[in-house]
Short mmCIF file of N, CA, C and O in Angstrom, two decimals:
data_model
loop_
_atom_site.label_atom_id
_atom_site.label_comp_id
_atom_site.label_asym_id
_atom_site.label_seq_id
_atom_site.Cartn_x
_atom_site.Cartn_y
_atom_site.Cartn_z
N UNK A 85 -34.70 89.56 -63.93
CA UNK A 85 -34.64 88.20 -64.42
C UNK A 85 -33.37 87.50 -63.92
O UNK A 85 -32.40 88.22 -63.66
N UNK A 86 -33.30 86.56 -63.81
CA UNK A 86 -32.14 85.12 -63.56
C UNK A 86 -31.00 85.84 -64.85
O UNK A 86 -30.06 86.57 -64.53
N UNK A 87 -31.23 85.58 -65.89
CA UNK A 87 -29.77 85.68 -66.94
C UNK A 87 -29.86 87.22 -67.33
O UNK A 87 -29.46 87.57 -68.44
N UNK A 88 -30.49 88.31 -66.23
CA UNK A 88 -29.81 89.52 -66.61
C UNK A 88 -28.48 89.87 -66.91
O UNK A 88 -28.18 90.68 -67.78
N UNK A 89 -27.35 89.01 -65.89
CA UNK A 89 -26.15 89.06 -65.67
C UNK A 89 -25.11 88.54 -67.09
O UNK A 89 -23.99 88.91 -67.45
N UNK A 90 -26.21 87.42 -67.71
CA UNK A 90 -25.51 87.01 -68.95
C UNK A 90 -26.01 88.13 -70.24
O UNK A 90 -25.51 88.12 -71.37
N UNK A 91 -26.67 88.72 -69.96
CA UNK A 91 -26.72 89.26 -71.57
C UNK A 91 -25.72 89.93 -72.12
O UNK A 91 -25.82 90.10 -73.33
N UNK A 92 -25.00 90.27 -71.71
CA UNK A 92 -23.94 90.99 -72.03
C UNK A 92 -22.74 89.74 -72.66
O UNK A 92 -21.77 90.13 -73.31
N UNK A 93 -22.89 88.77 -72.48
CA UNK A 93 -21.77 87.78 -72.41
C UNK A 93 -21.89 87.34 -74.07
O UNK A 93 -22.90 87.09 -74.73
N UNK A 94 -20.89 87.35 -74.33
CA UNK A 94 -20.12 87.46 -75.83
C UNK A 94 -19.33 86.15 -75.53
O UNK A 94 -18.97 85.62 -74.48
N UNK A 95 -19.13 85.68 -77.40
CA UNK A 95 -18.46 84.26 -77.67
C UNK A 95 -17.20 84.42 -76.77
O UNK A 95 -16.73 83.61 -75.97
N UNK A 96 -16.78 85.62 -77.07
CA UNK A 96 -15.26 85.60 -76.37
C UNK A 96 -15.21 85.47 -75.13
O UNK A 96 -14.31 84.81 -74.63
N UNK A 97 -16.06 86.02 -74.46
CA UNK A 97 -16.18 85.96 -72.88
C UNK A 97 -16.01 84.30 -72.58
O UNK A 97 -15.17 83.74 -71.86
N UNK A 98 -17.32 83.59 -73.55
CA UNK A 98 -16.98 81.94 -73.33
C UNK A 98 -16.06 81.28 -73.33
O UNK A 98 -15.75 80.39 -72.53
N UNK A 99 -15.46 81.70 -74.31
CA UNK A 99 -13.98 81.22 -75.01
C UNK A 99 -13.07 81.38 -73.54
O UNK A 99 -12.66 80.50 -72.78
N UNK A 100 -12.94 82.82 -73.48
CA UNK A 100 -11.94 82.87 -72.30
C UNK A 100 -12.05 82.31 -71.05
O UNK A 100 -11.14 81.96 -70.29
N UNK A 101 -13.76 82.22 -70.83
CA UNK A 101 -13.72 81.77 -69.37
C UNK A 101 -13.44 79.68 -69.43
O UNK A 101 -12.68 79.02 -68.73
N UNK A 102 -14.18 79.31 -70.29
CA UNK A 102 -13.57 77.73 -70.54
C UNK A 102 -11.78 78.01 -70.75
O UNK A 102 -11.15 77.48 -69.84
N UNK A 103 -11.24 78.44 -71.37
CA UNK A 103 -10.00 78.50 -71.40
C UNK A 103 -9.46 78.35 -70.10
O UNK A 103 -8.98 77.25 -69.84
N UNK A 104 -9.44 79.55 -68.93
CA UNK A 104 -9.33 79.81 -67.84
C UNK A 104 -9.40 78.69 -66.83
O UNK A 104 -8.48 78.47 -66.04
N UNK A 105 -10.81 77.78 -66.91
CA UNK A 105 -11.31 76.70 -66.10
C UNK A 105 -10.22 75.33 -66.67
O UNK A 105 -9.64 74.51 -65.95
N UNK A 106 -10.19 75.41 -67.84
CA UNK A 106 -8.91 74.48 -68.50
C UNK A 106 -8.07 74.38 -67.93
O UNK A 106 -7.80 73.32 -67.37
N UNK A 107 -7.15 75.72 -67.85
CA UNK A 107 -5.64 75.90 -67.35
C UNK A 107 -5.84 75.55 -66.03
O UNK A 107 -5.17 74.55 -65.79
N UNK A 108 -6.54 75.99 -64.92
CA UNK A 108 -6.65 75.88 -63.62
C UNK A 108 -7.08 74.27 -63.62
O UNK A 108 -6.43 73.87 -62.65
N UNK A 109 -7.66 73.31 -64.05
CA UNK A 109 -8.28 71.90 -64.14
C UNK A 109 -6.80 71.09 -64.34
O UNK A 109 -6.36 70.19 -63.63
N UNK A 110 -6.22 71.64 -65.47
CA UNK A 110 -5.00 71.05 -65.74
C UNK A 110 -3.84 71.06 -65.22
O UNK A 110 -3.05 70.12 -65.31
N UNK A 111 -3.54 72.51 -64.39
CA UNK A 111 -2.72 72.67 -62.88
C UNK A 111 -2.80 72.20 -61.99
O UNK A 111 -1.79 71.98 -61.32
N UNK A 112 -4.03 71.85 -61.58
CA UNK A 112 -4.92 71.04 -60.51
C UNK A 112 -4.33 69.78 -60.59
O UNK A 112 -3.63 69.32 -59.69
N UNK A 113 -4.66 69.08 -61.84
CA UNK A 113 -4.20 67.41 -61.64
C UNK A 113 -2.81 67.51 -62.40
O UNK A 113 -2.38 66.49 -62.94
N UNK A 114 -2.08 68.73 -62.48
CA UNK A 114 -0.23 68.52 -62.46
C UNK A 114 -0.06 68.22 -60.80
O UNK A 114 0.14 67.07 -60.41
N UNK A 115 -0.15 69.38 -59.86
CA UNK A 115 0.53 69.47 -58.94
C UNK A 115 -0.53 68.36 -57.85
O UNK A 115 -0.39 68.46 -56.64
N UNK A 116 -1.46 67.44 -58.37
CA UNK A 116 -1.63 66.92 -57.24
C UNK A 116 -1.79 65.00 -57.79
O UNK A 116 -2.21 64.07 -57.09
N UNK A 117 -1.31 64.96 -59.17
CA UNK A 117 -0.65 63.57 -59.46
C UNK A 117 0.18 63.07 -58.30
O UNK A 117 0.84 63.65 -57.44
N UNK A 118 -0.23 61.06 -58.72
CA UNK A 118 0.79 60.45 -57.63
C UNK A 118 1.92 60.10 -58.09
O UNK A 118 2.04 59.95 -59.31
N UNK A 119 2.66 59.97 -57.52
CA UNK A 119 4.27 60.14 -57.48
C UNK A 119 4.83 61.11 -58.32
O UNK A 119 5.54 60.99 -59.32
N UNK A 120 4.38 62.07 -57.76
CA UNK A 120 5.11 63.27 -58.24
C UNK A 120 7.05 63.12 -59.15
O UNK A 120 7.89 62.67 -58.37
N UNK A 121 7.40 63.34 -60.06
CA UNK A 121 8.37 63.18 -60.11
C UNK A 121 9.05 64.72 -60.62
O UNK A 121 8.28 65.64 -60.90
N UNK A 122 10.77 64.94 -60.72
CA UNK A 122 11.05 66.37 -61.23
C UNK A 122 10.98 66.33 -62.51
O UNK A 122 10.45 65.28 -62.86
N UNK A 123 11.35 67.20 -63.64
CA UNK A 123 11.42 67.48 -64.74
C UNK A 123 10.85 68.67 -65.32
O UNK A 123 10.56 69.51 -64.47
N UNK A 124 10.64 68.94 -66.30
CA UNK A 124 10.70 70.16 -67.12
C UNK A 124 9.26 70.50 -66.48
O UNK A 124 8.64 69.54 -66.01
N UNK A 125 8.63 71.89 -66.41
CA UNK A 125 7.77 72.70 -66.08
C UNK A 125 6.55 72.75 -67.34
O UNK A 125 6.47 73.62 -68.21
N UNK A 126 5.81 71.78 -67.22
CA UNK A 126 4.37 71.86 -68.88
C UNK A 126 3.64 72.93 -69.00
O UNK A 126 3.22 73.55 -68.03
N UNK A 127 3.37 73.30 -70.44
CA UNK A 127 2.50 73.91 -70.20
C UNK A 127 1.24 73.69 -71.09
O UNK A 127 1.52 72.84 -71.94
N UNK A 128 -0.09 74.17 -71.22
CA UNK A 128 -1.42 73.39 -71.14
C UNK A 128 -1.48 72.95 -72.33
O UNK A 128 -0.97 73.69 -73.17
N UNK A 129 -1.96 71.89 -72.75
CA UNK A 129 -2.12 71.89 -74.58
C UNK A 129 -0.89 71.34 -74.98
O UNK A 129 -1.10 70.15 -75.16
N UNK A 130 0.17 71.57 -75.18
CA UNK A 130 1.40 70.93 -75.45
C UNK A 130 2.35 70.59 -74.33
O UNK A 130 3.42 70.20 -74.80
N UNK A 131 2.34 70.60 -73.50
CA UNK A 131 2.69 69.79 -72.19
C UNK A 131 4.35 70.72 -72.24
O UNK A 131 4.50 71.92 -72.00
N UNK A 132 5.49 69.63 -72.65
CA UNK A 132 6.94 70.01 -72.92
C UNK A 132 7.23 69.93 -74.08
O UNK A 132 8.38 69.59 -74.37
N UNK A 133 6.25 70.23 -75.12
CA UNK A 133 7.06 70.24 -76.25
C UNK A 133 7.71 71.27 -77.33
O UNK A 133 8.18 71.32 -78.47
N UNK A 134 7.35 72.18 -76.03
CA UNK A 134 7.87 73.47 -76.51
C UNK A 134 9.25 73.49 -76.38
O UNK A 134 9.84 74.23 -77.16
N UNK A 135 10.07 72.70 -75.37
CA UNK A 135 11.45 71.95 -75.05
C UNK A 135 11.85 71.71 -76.20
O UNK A 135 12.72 72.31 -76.83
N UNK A 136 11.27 70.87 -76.50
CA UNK A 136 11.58 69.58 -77.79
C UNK A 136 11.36 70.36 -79.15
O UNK A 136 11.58 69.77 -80.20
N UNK A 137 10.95 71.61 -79.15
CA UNK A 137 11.23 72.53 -80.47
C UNK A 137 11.85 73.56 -80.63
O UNK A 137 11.94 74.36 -81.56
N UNK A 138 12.58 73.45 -79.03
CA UNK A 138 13.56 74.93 -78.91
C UNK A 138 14.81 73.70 -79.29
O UNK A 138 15.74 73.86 -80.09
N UNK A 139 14.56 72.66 -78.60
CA UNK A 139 16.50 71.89 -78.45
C UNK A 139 16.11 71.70 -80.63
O UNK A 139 16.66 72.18 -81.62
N UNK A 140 15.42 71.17 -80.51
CA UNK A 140 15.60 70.59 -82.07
C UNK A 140 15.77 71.24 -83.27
O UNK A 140 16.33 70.74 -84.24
N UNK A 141 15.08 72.88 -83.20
CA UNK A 141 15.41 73.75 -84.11
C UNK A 141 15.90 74.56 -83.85
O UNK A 141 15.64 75.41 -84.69
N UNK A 142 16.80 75.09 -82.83
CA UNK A 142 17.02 76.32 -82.60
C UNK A 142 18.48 75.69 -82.78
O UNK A 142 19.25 75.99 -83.69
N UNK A 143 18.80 74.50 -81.49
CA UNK A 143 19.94 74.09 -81.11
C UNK A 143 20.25 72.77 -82.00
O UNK A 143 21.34 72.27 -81.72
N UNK A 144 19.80 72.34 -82.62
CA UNK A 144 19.75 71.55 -83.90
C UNK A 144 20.20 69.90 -83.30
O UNK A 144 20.51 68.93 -84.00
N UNK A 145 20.11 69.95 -81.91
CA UNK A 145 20.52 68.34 -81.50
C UNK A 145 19.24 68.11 -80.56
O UNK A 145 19.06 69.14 -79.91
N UNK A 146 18.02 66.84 -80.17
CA UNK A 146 17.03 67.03 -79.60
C UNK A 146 18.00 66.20 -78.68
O UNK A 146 17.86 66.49 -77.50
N UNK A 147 19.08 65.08 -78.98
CA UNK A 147 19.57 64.74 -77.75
C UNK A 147 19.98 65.21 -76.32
O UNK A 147 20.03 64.67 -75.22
N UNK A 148 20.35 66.89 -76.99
CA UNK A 148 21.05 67.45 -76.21
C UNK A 148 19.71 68.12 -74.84
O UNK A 148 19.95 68.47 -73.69
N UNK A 149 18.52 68.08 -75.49
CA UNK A 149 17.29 67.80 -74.11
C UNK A 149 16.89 67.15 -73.27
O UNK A 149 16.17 67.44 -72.31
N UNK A 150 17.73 65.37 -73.89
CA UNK A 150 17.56 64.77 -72.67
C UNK A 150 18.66 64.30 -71.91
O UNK A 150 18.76 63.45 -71.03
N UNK A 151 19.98 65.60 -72.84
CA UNK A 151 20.98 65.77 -71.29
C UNK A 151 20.98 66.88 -70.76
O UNK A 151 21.85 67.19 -69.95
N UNK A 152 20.04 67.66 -71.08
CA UNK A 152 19.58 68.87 -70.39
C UNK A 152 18.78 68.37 -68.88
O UNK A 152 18.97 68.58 -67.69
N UNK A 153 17.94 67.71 -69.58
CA UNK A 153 16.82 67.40 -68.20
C UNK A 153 17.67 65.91 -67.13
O UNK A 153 17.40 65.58 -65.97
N UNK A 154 18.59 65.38 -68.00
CA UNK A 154 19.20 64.68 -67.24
C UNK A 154 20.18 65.34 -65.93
O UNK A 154 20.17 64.94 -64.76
N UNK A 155 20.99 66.46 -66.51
CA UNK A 155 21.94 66.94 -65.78
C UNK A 155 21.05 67.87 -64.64
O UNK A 155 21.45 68.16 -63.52
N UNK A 156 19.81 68.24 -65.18
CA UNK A 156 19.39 69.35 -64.48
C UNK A 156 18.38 68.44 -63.04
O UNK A 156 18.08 68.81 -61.90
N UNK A 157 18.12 67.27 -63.75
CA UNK A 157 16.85 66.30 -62.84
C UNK A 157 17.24 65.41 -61.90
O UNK A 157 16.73 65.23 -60.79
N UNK A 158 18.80 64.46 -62.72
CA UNK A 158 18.91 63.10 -62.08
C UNK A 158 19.00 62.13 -62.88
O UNK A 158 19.31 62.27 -64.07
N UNK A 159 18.77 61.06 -62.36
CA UNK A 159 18.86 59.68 -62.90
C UNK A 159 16.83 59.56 -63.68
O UNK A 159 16.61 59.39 -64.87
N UNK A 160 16.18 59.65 -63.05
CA UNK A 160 14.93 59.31 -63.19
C UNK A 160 13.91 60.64 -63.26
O UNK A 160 13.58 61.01 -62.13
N UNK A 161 13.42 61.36 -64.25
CA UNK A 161 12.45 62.37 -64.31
C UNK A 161 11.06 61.89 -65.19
O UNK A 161 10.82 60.78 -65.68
N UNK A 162 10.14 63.30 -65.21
CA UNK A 162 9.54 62.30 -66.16
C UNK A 162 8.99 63.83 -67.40
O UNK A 162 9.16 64.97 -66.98
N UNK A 163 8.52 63.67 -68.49
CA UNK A 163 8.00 64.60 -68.87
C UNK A 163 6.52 64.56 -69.27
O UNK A 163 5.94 63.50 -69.03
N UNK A 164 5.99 65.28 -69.71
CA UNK A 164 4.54 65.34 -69.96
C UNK A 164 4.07 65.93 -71.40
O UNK A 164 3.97 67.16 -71.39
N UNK A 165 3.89 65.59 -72.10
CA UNK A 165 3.49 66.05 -73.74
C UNK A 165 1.95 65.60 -73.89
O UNK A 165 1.10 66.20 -73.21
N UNK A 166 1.68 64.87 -74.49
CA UNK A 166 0.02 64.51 -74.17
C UNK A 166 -0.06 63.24 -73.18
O UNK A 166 -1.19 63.07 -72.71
N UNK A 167 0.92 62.33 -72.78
CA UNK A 167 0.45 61.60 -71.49
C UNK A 167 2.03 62.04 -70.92
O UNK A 167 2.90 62.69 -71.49
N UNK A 168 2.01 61.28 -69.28
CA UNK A 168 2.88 61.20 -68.93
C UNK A 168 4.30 60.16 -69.30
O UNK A 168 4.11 58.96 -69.46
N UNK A 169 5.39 60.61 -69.40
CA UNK A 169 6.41 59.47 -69.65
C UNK A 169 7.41 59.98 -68.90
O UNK A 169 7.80 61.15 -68.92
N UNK A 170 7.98 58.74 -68.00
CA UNK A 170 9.02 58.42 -67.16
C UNK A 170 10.30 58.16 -67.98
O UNK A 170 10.54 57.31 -68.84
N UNK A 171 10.89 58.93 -67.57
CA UNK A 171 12.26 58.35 -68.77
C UNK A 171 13.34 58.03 -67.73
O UNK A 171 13.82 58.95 -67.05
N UNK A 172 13.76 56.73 -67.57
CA UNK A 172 14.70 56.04 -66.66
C UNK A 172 16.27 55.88 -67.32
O UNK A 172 16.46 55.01 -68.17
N UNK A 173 17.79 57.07 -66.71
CA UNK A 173 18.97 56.43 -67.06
C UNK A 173 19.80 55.91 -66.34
O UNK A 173 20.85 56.36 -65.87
N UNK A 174 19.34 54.96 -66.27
CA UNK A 174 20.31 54.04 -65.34
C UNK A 174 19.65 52.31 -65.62
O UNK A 174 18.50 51.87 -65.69
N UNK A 175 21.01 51.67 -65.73
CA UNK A 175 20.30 50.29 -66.45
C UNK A 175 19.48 49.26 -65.08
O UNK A 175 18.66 48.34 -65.13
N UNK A 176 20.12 49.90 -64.01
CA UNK A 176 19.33 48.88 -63.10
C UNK A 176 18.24 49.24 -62.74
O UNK A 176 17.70 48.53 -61.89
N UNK A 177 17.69 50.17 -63.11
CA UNK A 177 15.82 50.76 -63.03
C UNK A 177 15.62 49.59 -64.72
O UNK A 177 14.49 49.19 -65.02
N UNK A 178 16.53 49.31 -65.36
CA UNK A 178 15.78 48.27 -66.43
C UNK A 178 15.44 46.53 -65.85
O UNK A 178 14.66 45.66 -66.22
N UNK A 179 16.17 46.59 -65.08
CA UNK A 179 16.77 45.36 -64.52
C UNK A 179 15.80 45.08 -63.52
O UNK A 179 15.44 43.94 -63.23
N UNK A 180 15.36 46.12 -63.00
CA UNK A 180 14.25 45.68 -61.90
C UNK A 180 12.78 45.20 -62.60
O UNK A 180 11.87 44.44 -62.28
N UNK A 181 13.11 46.13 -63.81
CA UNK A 181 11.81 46.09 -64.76
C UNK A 181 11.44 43.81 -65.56
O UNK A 181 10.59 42.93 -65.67
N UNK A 182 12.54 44.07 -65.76
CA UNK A 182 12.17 42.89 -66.82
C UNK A 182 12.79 41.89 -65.86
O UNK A 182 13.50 41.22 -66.61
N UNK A 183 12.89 41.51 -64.89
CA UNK A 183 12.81 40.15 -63.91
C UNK A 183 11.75 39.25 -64.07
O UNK A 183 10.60 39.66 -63.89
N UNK A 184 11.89 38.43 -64.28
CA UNK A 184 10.56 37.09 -64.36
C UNK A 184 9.74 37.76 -62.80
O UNK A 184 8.57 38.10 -62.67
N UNK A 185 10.64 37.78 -61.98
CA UNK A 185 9.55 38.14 -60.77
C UNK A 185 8.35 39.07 -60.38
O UNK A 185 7.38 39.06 -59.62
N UNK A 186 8.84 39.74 -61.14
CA UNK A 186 8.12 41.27 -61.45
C UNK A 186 7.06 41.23 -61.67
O UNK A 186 6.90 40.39 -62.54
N UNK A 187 5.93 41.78 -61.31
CA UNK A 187 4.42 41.97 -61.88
C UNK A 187 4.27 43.05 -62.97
O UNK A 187 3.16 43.13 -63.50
N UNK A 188 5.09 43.76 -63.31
CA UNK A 188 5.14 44.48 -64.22
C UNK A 188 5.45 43.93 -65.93
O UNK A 188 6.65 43.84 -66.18
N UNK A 189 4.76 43.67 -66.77
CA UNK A 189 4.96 43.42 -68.44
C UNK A 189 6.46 44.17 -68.94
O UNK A 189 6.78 45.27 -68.49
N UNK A 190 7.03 43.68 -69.57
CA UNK A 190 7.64 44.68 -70.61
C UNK A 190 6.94 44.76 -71.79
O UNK A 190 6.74 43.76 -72.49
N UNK A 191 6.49 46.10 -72.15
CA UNK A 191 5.42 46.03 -73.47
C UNK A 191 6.54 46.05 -74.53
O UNK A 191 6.33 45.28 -75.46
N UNK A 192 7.98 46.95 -74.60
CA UNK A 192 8.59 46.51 -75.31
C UNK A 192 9.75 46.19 -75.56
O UNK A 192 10.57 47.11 -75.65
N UNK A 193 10.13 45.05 -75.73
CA UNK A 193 11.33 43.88 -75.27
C UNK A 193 12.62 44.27 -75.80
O UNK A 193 13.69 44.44 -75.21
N UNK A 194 12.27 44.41 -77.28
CA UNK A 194 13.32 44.34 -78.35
C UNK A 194 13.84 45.97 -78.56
O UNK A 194 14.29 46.27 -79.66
N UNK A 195 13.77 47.11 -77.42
CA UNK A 195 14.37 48.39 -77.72
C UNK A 195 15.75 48.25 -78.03
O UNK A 195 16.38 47.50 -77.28
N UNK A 196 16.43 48.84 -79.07
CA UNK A 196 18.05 49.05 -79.28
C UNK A 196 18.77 49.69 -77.89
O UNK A 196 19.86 49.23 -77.54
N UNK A 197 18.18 50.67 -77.19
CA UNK A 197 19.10 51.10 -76.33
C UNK A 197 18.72 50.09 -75.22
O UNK A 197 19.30 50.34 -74.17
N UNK A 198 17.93 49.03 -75.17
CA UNK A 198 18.52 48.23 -74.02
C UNK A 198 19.50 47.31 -74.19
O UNK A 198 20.15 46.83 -73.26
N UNK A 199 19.70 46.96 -75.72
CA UNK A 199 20.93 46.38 -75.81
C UNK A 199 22.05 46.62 -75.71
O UNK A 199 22.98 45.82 -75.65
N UNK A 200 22.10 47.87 -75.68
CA UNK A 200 22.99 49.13 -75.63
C UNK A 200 23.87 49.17 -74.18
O UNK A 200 25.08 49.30 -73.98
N UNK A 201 22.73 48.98 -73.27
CA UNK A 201 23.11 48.95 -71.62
C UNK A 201 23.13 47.44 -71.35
O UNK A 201 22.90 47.01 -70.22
N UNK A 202 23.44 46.49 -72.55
CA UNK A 202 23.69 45.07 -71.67
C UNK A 202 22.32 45.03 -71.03
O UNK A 202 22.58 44.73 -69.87
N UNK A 203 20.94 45.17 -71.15
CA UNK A 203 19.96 44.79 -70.23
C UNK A 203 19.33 43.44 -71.73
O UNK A 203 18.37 42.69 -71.52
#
C-alpha cells in the first residue's frame, strides 16, 4: 500500500517533524531577510528574549543589554522578538528620519528619549 510507510508514525513523530520544518522555515527567512543587519543571534519562538531575561533577572539592569549589543554591534543593530526592530544610537539616523522631506512617517513623535538627543 501507499501509507505502509506511515503506520508506524506516532503524534510525536508529527510533533517533531513540524517542529523541525519550523526551525529550518524560520532560519531560512533569518539568514535570507533584506538588509541584513548585526545583532544578537534569535532563537525560534522567542526570537532574543532570552537576552532580555538573562540581562533583567539575573543581572538586574535590562539597560545594561542595550549596551551590551551596542558595544558589541555599533551604532545601528537590530533585534528580533516577535517582529523585527531596528534600534538606532545616534541622533542623526533621527534627523534623517523626521525631515519634512522624507517619505518616511514618524508614527511616534512625542518619544522622551528624542527629546533627550535634542531631535
Amino acid at each position: 500500500m501507499i501509507f505502509k510507510p506511515f503506520e508506524n508514525f506516532e503524534i510525536n513523530d508529527f510533533i517533531l517533524s513540524f517542529f523541525t520544518i519550523y526551525v529550518a522555515y524560520y532560519y531560512y527567512k533569518y539568514f535570507t531577510r533584506i538588509n541584513p543587519l548585526p545583532g544578537p543571534f534569535p532563537l525560534p519562538l522567542i526570537g532574543t528574549f532570552h537576552y532580555l531575561i538573562w540581562f533583567r533577572w539575573i543581572k538586574k539592569d535590562t539597560t545594561m543589554f542595550f549596551k551590551f549589543c551596542y558595544d558589541k554591534y555599533g551604532d545601528i543593530y537590530e533585534i528580533n522578538n516577535t517582529m523585527r526592530i531596528i534600534v538606532l544610537c545616534r541622533s542623526e539616523y533621527f534627523e534623517d528620519l523626521s525631515t519634512t522631506k522624507s517619505k518616511l512617517e514618524m508614527r511616534c513623535p512625542d518619544y522622551e528619549g528624542l527629546k533627550e538627543l535634542g531631535v
